[in-house]
PDB file of C-alpha atoms in Angstrom:
ATOM      1  CA  VAL I  28      93.306 104.469  84.139  1.00 84.00           C
ATOM      2  CA  GLU I  29      92.985 101.726  86.735  1.00 84.00           C
ATOM      3  CA  ALA I  30      93.946  98.951  84.323  1.00 85.00           C
ATOM      4  CA  ARG I  31      96.961 100.909  83.117  1.00 87.00           C
ATOM      5  CA  ALA I  32      98.033 101.573  86.709  1.00 86.00           C
ATOM      6  CA  VAL I  33      97.752  97.880  87.599  1.00 83.00           C
ATOM      7  CA  ARG I  34      99.766  96.874  84.517  1.00 83.00           C
ATOM      8  CA  ALA I  35     102.466  99.457  85.265  1.00 86.00           C
ATOM      9  CA  SER I  36     102.789  98.720  88.990  1.00 87.00           C
ATOM     10  CA  LEU I  37     106.106  97.134  89.917  1.00 86.00           C
ATOM     11  CA  ASP I  38     104.784  96.220  93.366  1.00 87.00           C
ATOM     12  CA  ILE I  39     102.017  94.131  91.807  1.00 86.00           C
ATOM     13  CA  ALA I  40     104.518  92.479  89.464  1.00 88.00           C
ATOM     14  CA  MET I  41     106.692  91.560  92.462  1.00 90.00           C
ATOM     15  CA  ALA I  42     103.686  90.191  94.358  1.00 88.00           C
ATOM     16  CA  ARG I  43     102.694  88.080  91.340  1.00 88.00           C
ATOM     17  CA  GLN I  44     106.234  86.732  91.046  1.00 90.00           C
ATOM     18  CA  LYS I  45     106.237  85.885  94.748  1.00 89.00           C
ATOM     19  CA  LEU I  46     102.964  83.999  94.289  1.00 87.00           C
ATOM     20  CA  THR I  47     104.412  82.084  91.323  1.00 88.00           C
ATOM     21  CA  THR I  48     107.513  81.197  93.329  1.00 88.00           C
ATOM     22  CA  LEU I  49     105.421  79.950  96.237  1.00 86.00           C
ATOM     23  CA  GLY I  50     103.358  77.811  93.841  1.00 84.00           C
ATOM     24  CA  ARG I  51     106.531  76.214  92.525  1.00 83.00           C
ATOM     25  CA  GLN I  52     107.745  75.705  96.082  1.00 82.00           C
ATOM     26  CA  PHE I  53     104.471  73.962  96.944  1.00 81.00           C
ATOM     27  CA  ARG I  54     104.859  71.587  94.003  1.00 79.00           C
ATOM     28  CA  LEU I  55     108.385  70.801  95.166  1.00 75.00           C
ATOM     29  CA  VAL I  56     107.236  70.205  98.758  1.00 75.00           C
ATOM     30  CA  ARG I  57     104.472  67.913  97.495  1.00 70.00           C
ATOM     31  CA  LYS I  58     106.983  65.856  95.539  1.00 67.00           C
ATOM     32  CA  GLU I  59     109.464  65.800  98.401  1.00 66.00           C
ATOM     33  CA  SER I  60     106.823  64.579 100.829  1.00 66.00           C
ATOM     34  CA  LEU I  61     106.525  61.320  98.902  1.00 59.00           C
ATOM     35  CA  LEU I  62     110.233  60.522  98.841  1.00 61.00           C
ATOM     36  CA  ARG I  63     112.037  62.927 101.089  1.00 62.00           C
ATOM     37  CA  ASP I  64     115.546  61.623 101.571  1.00 66.00           C
ATOM     38  CA  ILE I  65     117.109  59.644  98.792  1.00 70.00           C
ATOM     39  CA  GLY I  66     120.769  58.858  99.037  1.00 75.00           C
ATOM     40  CA  ALA I  67     123.177  56.948  96.832  1.00 80.00           C
ATOM     41  CA  GLY I  68     126.916  56.489  96.751  1.00 82.00           C
ATOM     42  CA  PRO I  69     129.809  54.190  97.472  1.00 86.00           C
ATOM     43  CA  GLU I  70     130.471  52.573 100.819  1.00 85.00           C
ATOM     44  CA  TYR I  71     133.568  51.058 102.336  1.00 81.00           C
ATOM     45  CA  GLU I  72     133.312  48.726 105.283  1.00 81.00           C
ATOM     46  CA  ARG I  73     136.082  47.180 107.326  1.00 77.00           C
ATOM     47  CA  GLU I  74     135.689  44.650 110.109  1.00 77.00           C
ATOM     48  CA  VAL I  75     138.356  43.757 112.567  1.00 73.00           C
ATOM     49  CA  GLU I  76     137.812  40.868 114.948  1.00 72.00           C
ATOM     50  CA  VAL I  77     140.174  40.093 117.732  1.00 70.00           C
ATOM     51  CA  GLU I  78     140.108  36.579 119.107  1.00 71.00           C
ATOM     52  CA  GLU I  79     142.220  35.139 121.858  1.00 73.00           C
ATOM     53  CA  ASN I  80     143.112  31.537 121.659  1.00 68.00           C
ATOM     54  CA  GLU I  81     142.740  30.058 125.106  1.00 70.00           C
ATOM     55  CA  ASP I  82     145.233  27.283 124.549  1.00 67.00           C
ATOM     56  CA  THR I  83     148.090  29.248 123.076  1.00 67.00           C
ATOM     57  CA  GLY I  84     147.147  32.774 124.267  1.00 65.00           C
ATOM     58  CA  ALA I  85     147.750  34.163 120.817  1.00 61.00           C
ATOM     59  CA  LYS I  86     145.573  36.863 119.381  1.00 69.00           C
ATOM     60  CA  GLU I  87     144.183  36.421 115.994  1.00 63.00           C
ATOM     61  CA  LYS I  88     142.883  39.288 113.882  1.00 69.00           C
ATOM     62  CA  THR I  89     140.425  38.798 111.191  1.00 64.00           C
ATOM     63  CA  LYS I  90     140.034  41.644 108.747  1.00 73.00           C
ATOM     64  CA  ARG I  91     137.310  41.880 106.266  1.00 75.00           C
ATOM     65  CA  ARG I  92     137.078  44.692 103.755  1.00 76.00           C
ATOM     66  CA  ALA I  93     134.129  45.373 101.521  1.00 78.00           C
ATOM     67  CA  TRP I  94     133.348  47.951  98.852  1.00 80.00           C
ATOM     68  CA  GLY I  95     129.939  48.420  97.363  1.00 81.00           C
ATOM     69  CA  PRO I  96     127.182  50.762  96.356  1.00 85.00           C
ATOM     70  CA  VAL I  97     124.657  52.140  98.839  1.00 81.00           C
ATOM     71  CA  PHE I  98     121.135  53.243  98.028  1.00 76.00           C
ATOM     72  CA  GLU I  99     118.966  54.703 100.796  1.00 77.00           C
ATOM     73  CA  VAL I 100     115.314  55.716 100.611  1.00 71.00           C
ATOM     74  CA  GLU I 101     113.341  57.153 103.523  1.00 69.00           C
ATOM     75  CA  ILE I 102     109.748  55.989 103.367  1.00 69.00           C
ATOM     76  CA  PRO I 103     107.343  58.389 105.063  1.00 65.00           C
ATOM     77  CA  ILE I 104     105.053  56.259 107.159  1.00 68.00           C
ATOM     78  CA  PHE I 105     104.117  58.668 109.923  1.00 67.00           C
ATOM     79  CA  ASP I 106     105.325  62.010 108.576  1.00 63.00           C
ATOM     80  CA  ARG I 107     103.894  62.591 105.127  1.00 67.00           C
ATOM     81  CA  GLY I 108     104.871  66.270 105.061  1.00 68.00           C
ATOM     82  CA  ARG I 109     101.427  67.619 105.886  1.00 73.00           C
ATOM     83  CA  ALA I 110     102.834  70.338 108.134  1.00 75.00           C
ATOM     84  CA  ARG I 111     105.211  71.602 105.457  1.00 76.00           C
ATOM     85  CA  LYS I 112     102.454  71.489 102.845  1.00 77.00           C
ATOM     86  CA  ALA I 113     100.091  73.387 105.123  1.00 81.00           C
ATOM     87  CA  GLY I 114     102.783  75.971 105.849  1.00 82.00           C
ATOM     88  CA  VAL I 115     103.430  76.615 102.172  1.00 82.00           C
ATOM     89  CA  LEU I 116      99.678  76.730 101.462  1.00 85.00           C
ATOM     90  CA  MET I 117      99.285  79.362 104.181  1.00 88.00           C
ATOM     91  CA  GLN I 118     102.116  81.387 102.631  1.00 87.00           C
ATOM     92  CA  ILE I 119     100.391  81.127  99.242  1.00 86.00           C
ATOM     93  CA  GLU I 120      97.089  82.285 100.728  1.00 89.00           C
ATOM     94  CA  GLN I 121      98.824  85.187 102.452  1.00 90.00           C
ATOM     95  CA  ALA I 122     100.587  86.176  99.206  1.00 87.00           C
ATOM     96  CA  GLU I 123      97.248  86.077  97.343  1.00 90.00           C
ATOM     97  CA  ASN I 124      95.645  88.316  99.959  1.00 91.00           C
ATOM     98  CA  GLU I 125      98.577  90.728  99.784  1.00 90.00           C
ATOM     99  CA  LEU I 126      98.314  90.783  95.979  1.00 88.00           C
ATOM    100  CA  TRP I 127      94.597  91.592  96.080  1.00 91.00           C
ATOM    101  CA  ALA I 128      95.096  94.264  98.735  1.00 90.00           C
ATOM    102  CA  LEU I 129      97.895  95.823  96.707  1.00 91.00           C
ATOM    103  CA  ALA I 130      95.765  95.776  93.551  1.00 90.00           C
ATOM    104  CA  VAL I 131      92.915  97.497  95.404  1.00 90.00           C
ATOM    105  CA  LYS I 132      95.326 100.106  96.742  1.00 90.00           C
ATOM    106  CA  VAL I 133      96.780 100.783  93.276  1.00 90.00           C
ATOM    107  CA  ARG I 134      93.304 101.078  91.746  1.00 90.00           C
ATOM    108  CA  SER I 135      92.168 103.397  94.524  1.00 92.00           C
ATOM    109  CA  THR I 136      95.249 105.586  94.103  1.00 91.00           C
ATOM    110  CA  ALA I 137      94.692 105.720  90.336  1.00 92.00           C
ATOM    111  CA  ARG I 138      91.037 106.721  90.797  1.00 92.00           C
ATOM    112  CA  LEU I 139      92.002 109.390  93.318  1.00 93.00           C
ATOM    113  CA  SER I 140      94.733 110.764  91.052  1.00 91.00           C
ATOM    114  CA  ARG I 141      92.349 110.879  88.109  1.00 92.00           C
ATOM    115  CA  ALA I 142      89.717 112.656  90.200  1.00 93.00           C
ATOM    116  CA  ARG I 143      92.282 115.230  91.332  1.00 92.00           C
ATOM    117  CA  LEU I 144      93.404 115.768  87.754  1.00 92.00           C
ATOM    118  CA  VAL I 145      89.852 116.222  86.483  1.00 94.00           C
ATOM    119  CA  THR I 146      89.030 118.598  89.349  1.00 94.00           C
ATOM    120  CA  SER I 147      92.158 120.647  88.675  1.00 94.00           C
ATOM    121  CA  ALA I 148      91.347 120.834  84.977  1.00 94.00           C
ATOM    122  CA  ARG I 149      87.801 121.993  85.745  1.00 95.00           C
ATOM    123  CA  THR I 150      89.114 124.594  88.182  1.00 94.00           C
ATOM    124  CA  VAL I 151      91.515 126.004  85.572  1.00 94.00           C
ATOM    125  CA  ALA I 152      88.754 126.042  82.957  1.00 94.00           C
ATOM    126  CA  TYR I 153      86.423 127.831  85.395  1.00 94.00           C
ATOM    127  CA  PHE I 154      89.044 130.481  86.119  1.00 93.00           C
ATOM    128  CA  GLU I 155      89.748 131.008  82.410  1.00 93.00           C
ATOM    129  CA  LYS I 156      86.101 131.063  81.291  1.00 94.00           C
ATOM    130  CA  ALA I 157      84.372 132.821  84.182  1.00 94.00           C
ATOM    131  CA  VAL I 158      86.483 134.341  86.948  1.00 93.00           C
ATOM    132  CA  VAL I 159      89.242 136.102  84.980  1.00 93.00           C
ATOM    133  CA  PRO I 160      86.895 137.583  82.330  1.00 94.00           C
ATOM    134  CA  GLN I 161      84.523 138.803  85.060  1.00 94.00           C
ATOM    135  CA  SER I 162      87.428 140.401  86.923  1.00 94.00           C
ATOM    136  CA  ASP I 163      88.527 142.134  83.710  1.00 94.00           C
ATOM    137  CA  ARG I 164      84.959 143.382  83.087  1.00 94.00           C
ATOM    138  CA  ILE I 165      84.701 144.720  86.633  1.00 93.00           C
ATOM    139  CA  LEU I 166      88.026 146.575  86.249  1.00 93.00           C
ATOM    140  CA  ARG I 167      86.997 148.041  82.854  1.00 94.00           C
ATOM    141  CA  ASN I 168      83.648 149.222  84.243  1.00 93.00           C
ATOM    142  CA  MET I 169      85.328 150.641  87.329  1.00 93.00           C
ATOM    143  CA  GLN I 170      87.868 152.459  85.083  1.00 93.00           C
ATOM    144  CA  ARG I 171      84.997 153.865  83.009  1.00 93.00           C
ATOM    145  CA  ASP I 172      83.133 155.006  86.138  1.00 92.00           C
ATOM    146  CA  TYR I 173      86.322 156.546  87.530  1.00 90.00           C
ATOM    147  CA  ASN I 174      86.879 158.428  84.252  1.00 91.00           C
ATOM    148  CA  ALA I 175      83.302 159.701  84.536  1.00 90.00           C
ATOM    149  CA  MET I 176      84.102 160.747  88.112  1.00 89.00           C
ATOM    150  CA  GLN I 177      81.489 158.433  89.574  1.00 89.00           C
ATOM    151  CA  GLU I 178      83.905 156.222  91.583  1.00 89.00           C
ATOM    152  CA  SER I 179      86.786 157.009  93.904  1.00 91.00           C
ATOM    153  CA  VAL I 180      90.394 156.145  93.217  1.00 92.00           C
ATOM    154  CA  PHE I 181      90.347 153.766  96.186  1.00 93.00           C
ATOM    155  CA  ARG I 182      87.619 151.627  94.634  1.00 92.00           C
ATOM    156  CA  LEU I 183      89.570 151.559  91.352  1.00 92.00           C
ATOM    157  CA  ILE I 184      92.697 150.408  93.195  1.00 94.00           C
ATOM    158  CA  ASP I 185      90.634 147.767  95.014  1.00 94.00           C
ATOM    159  CA  ALA I 186      89.257 146.480  91.682  1.00 93.00           C
ATOM    160  CA  ARG I 187      92.793 146.310  90.264  1.00 94.00           C
ATOM    161  CA  ARG I 188      93.970 144.433  93.405  1.00 95.00           C
ATOM    162  CA  ARG I 189      91.140 141.923  92.963  1.00 94.00           C
ATOM    163  CA  GLN I 190      92.128 141.414  89.311  1.00 94.00           C
ATOM    164  CA  ILE I 191      95.734 140.716  90.316  1.00 95.00           C
ATOM    165  CA  THR I 192      94.580 138.319  93.050  1.00 95.00           C
ATOM    166  CA  THR I 193      92.361 136.515  90.538  1.00 94.00           C
ATOM    167  CA  GLY I 194      95.323 136.195  88.144  1.00 93.00           C
ATOM    168  CA  ARG I 195      97.481 134.725  90.912  1.00 95.00           C
ATOM    169  CA  GLN I 196      94.758 132.224  91.820  1.00 94.00           C
ATOM    170  CA  ARG I 197      94.494 131.181  88.153  1.00 94.00           C
ATOM    171  CA  ILE I 198      98.270 130.660  88.018  1.00 94.00           C
ATOM    172  CA  GLN I 199      98.149 128.588  91.223  1.00 94.00           C
ATOM    173  CA  ALA I 200      95.314 126.486  89.756  1.00 93.00           C
ATOM    174  CA  GLN I 201      97.352 125.924  86.584  1.00 92.00           C
ATOM    175  CA  ARG I 202     100.394 124.961  88.658  1.00 93.00           C
ATOM    176  CA  ALA I 203      98.291 122.478  90.642  1.00 89.00           C
ATOM    177  CA  TYR I 204      96.897 121.067  87.375  1.00 89.00           C
TER     178      TYR I 204
END
């Protein structure tokens, strides 16, 4: 019952998926900590220089234009991503603990439900095998004694009331089962 409950639990399936996702995130963080920021693309650069000629007073502009590729790599010397790794590891540990706690809760609920079911079944069987037949026997004997004028009508009515009460209790036990 417990194994079936664990397999059928959607909450446990979600917790497992969360744990898998965090594991993948940790692998990604580990890889990113080696080479975090990598950039590539084109670059355009333009330089303008203004020079004044002291003799003539004329201004000369020099323009230089350049196109070219750019490749940037950030090398982690001081920050190797330990804080991010530790944060993700703590999330993984927390998710594992939540998964185990959830599994324990599901197993406990399954055991409790099974115990209630077994108890209800035993109660119904007890009513059907012992209580109802005994109530019927008591009523038959009371009817016989009443017919022989050995018991009062009030005791016969009380026996019939007890039989009806026993029948209601059996029905309630079956409903609970």
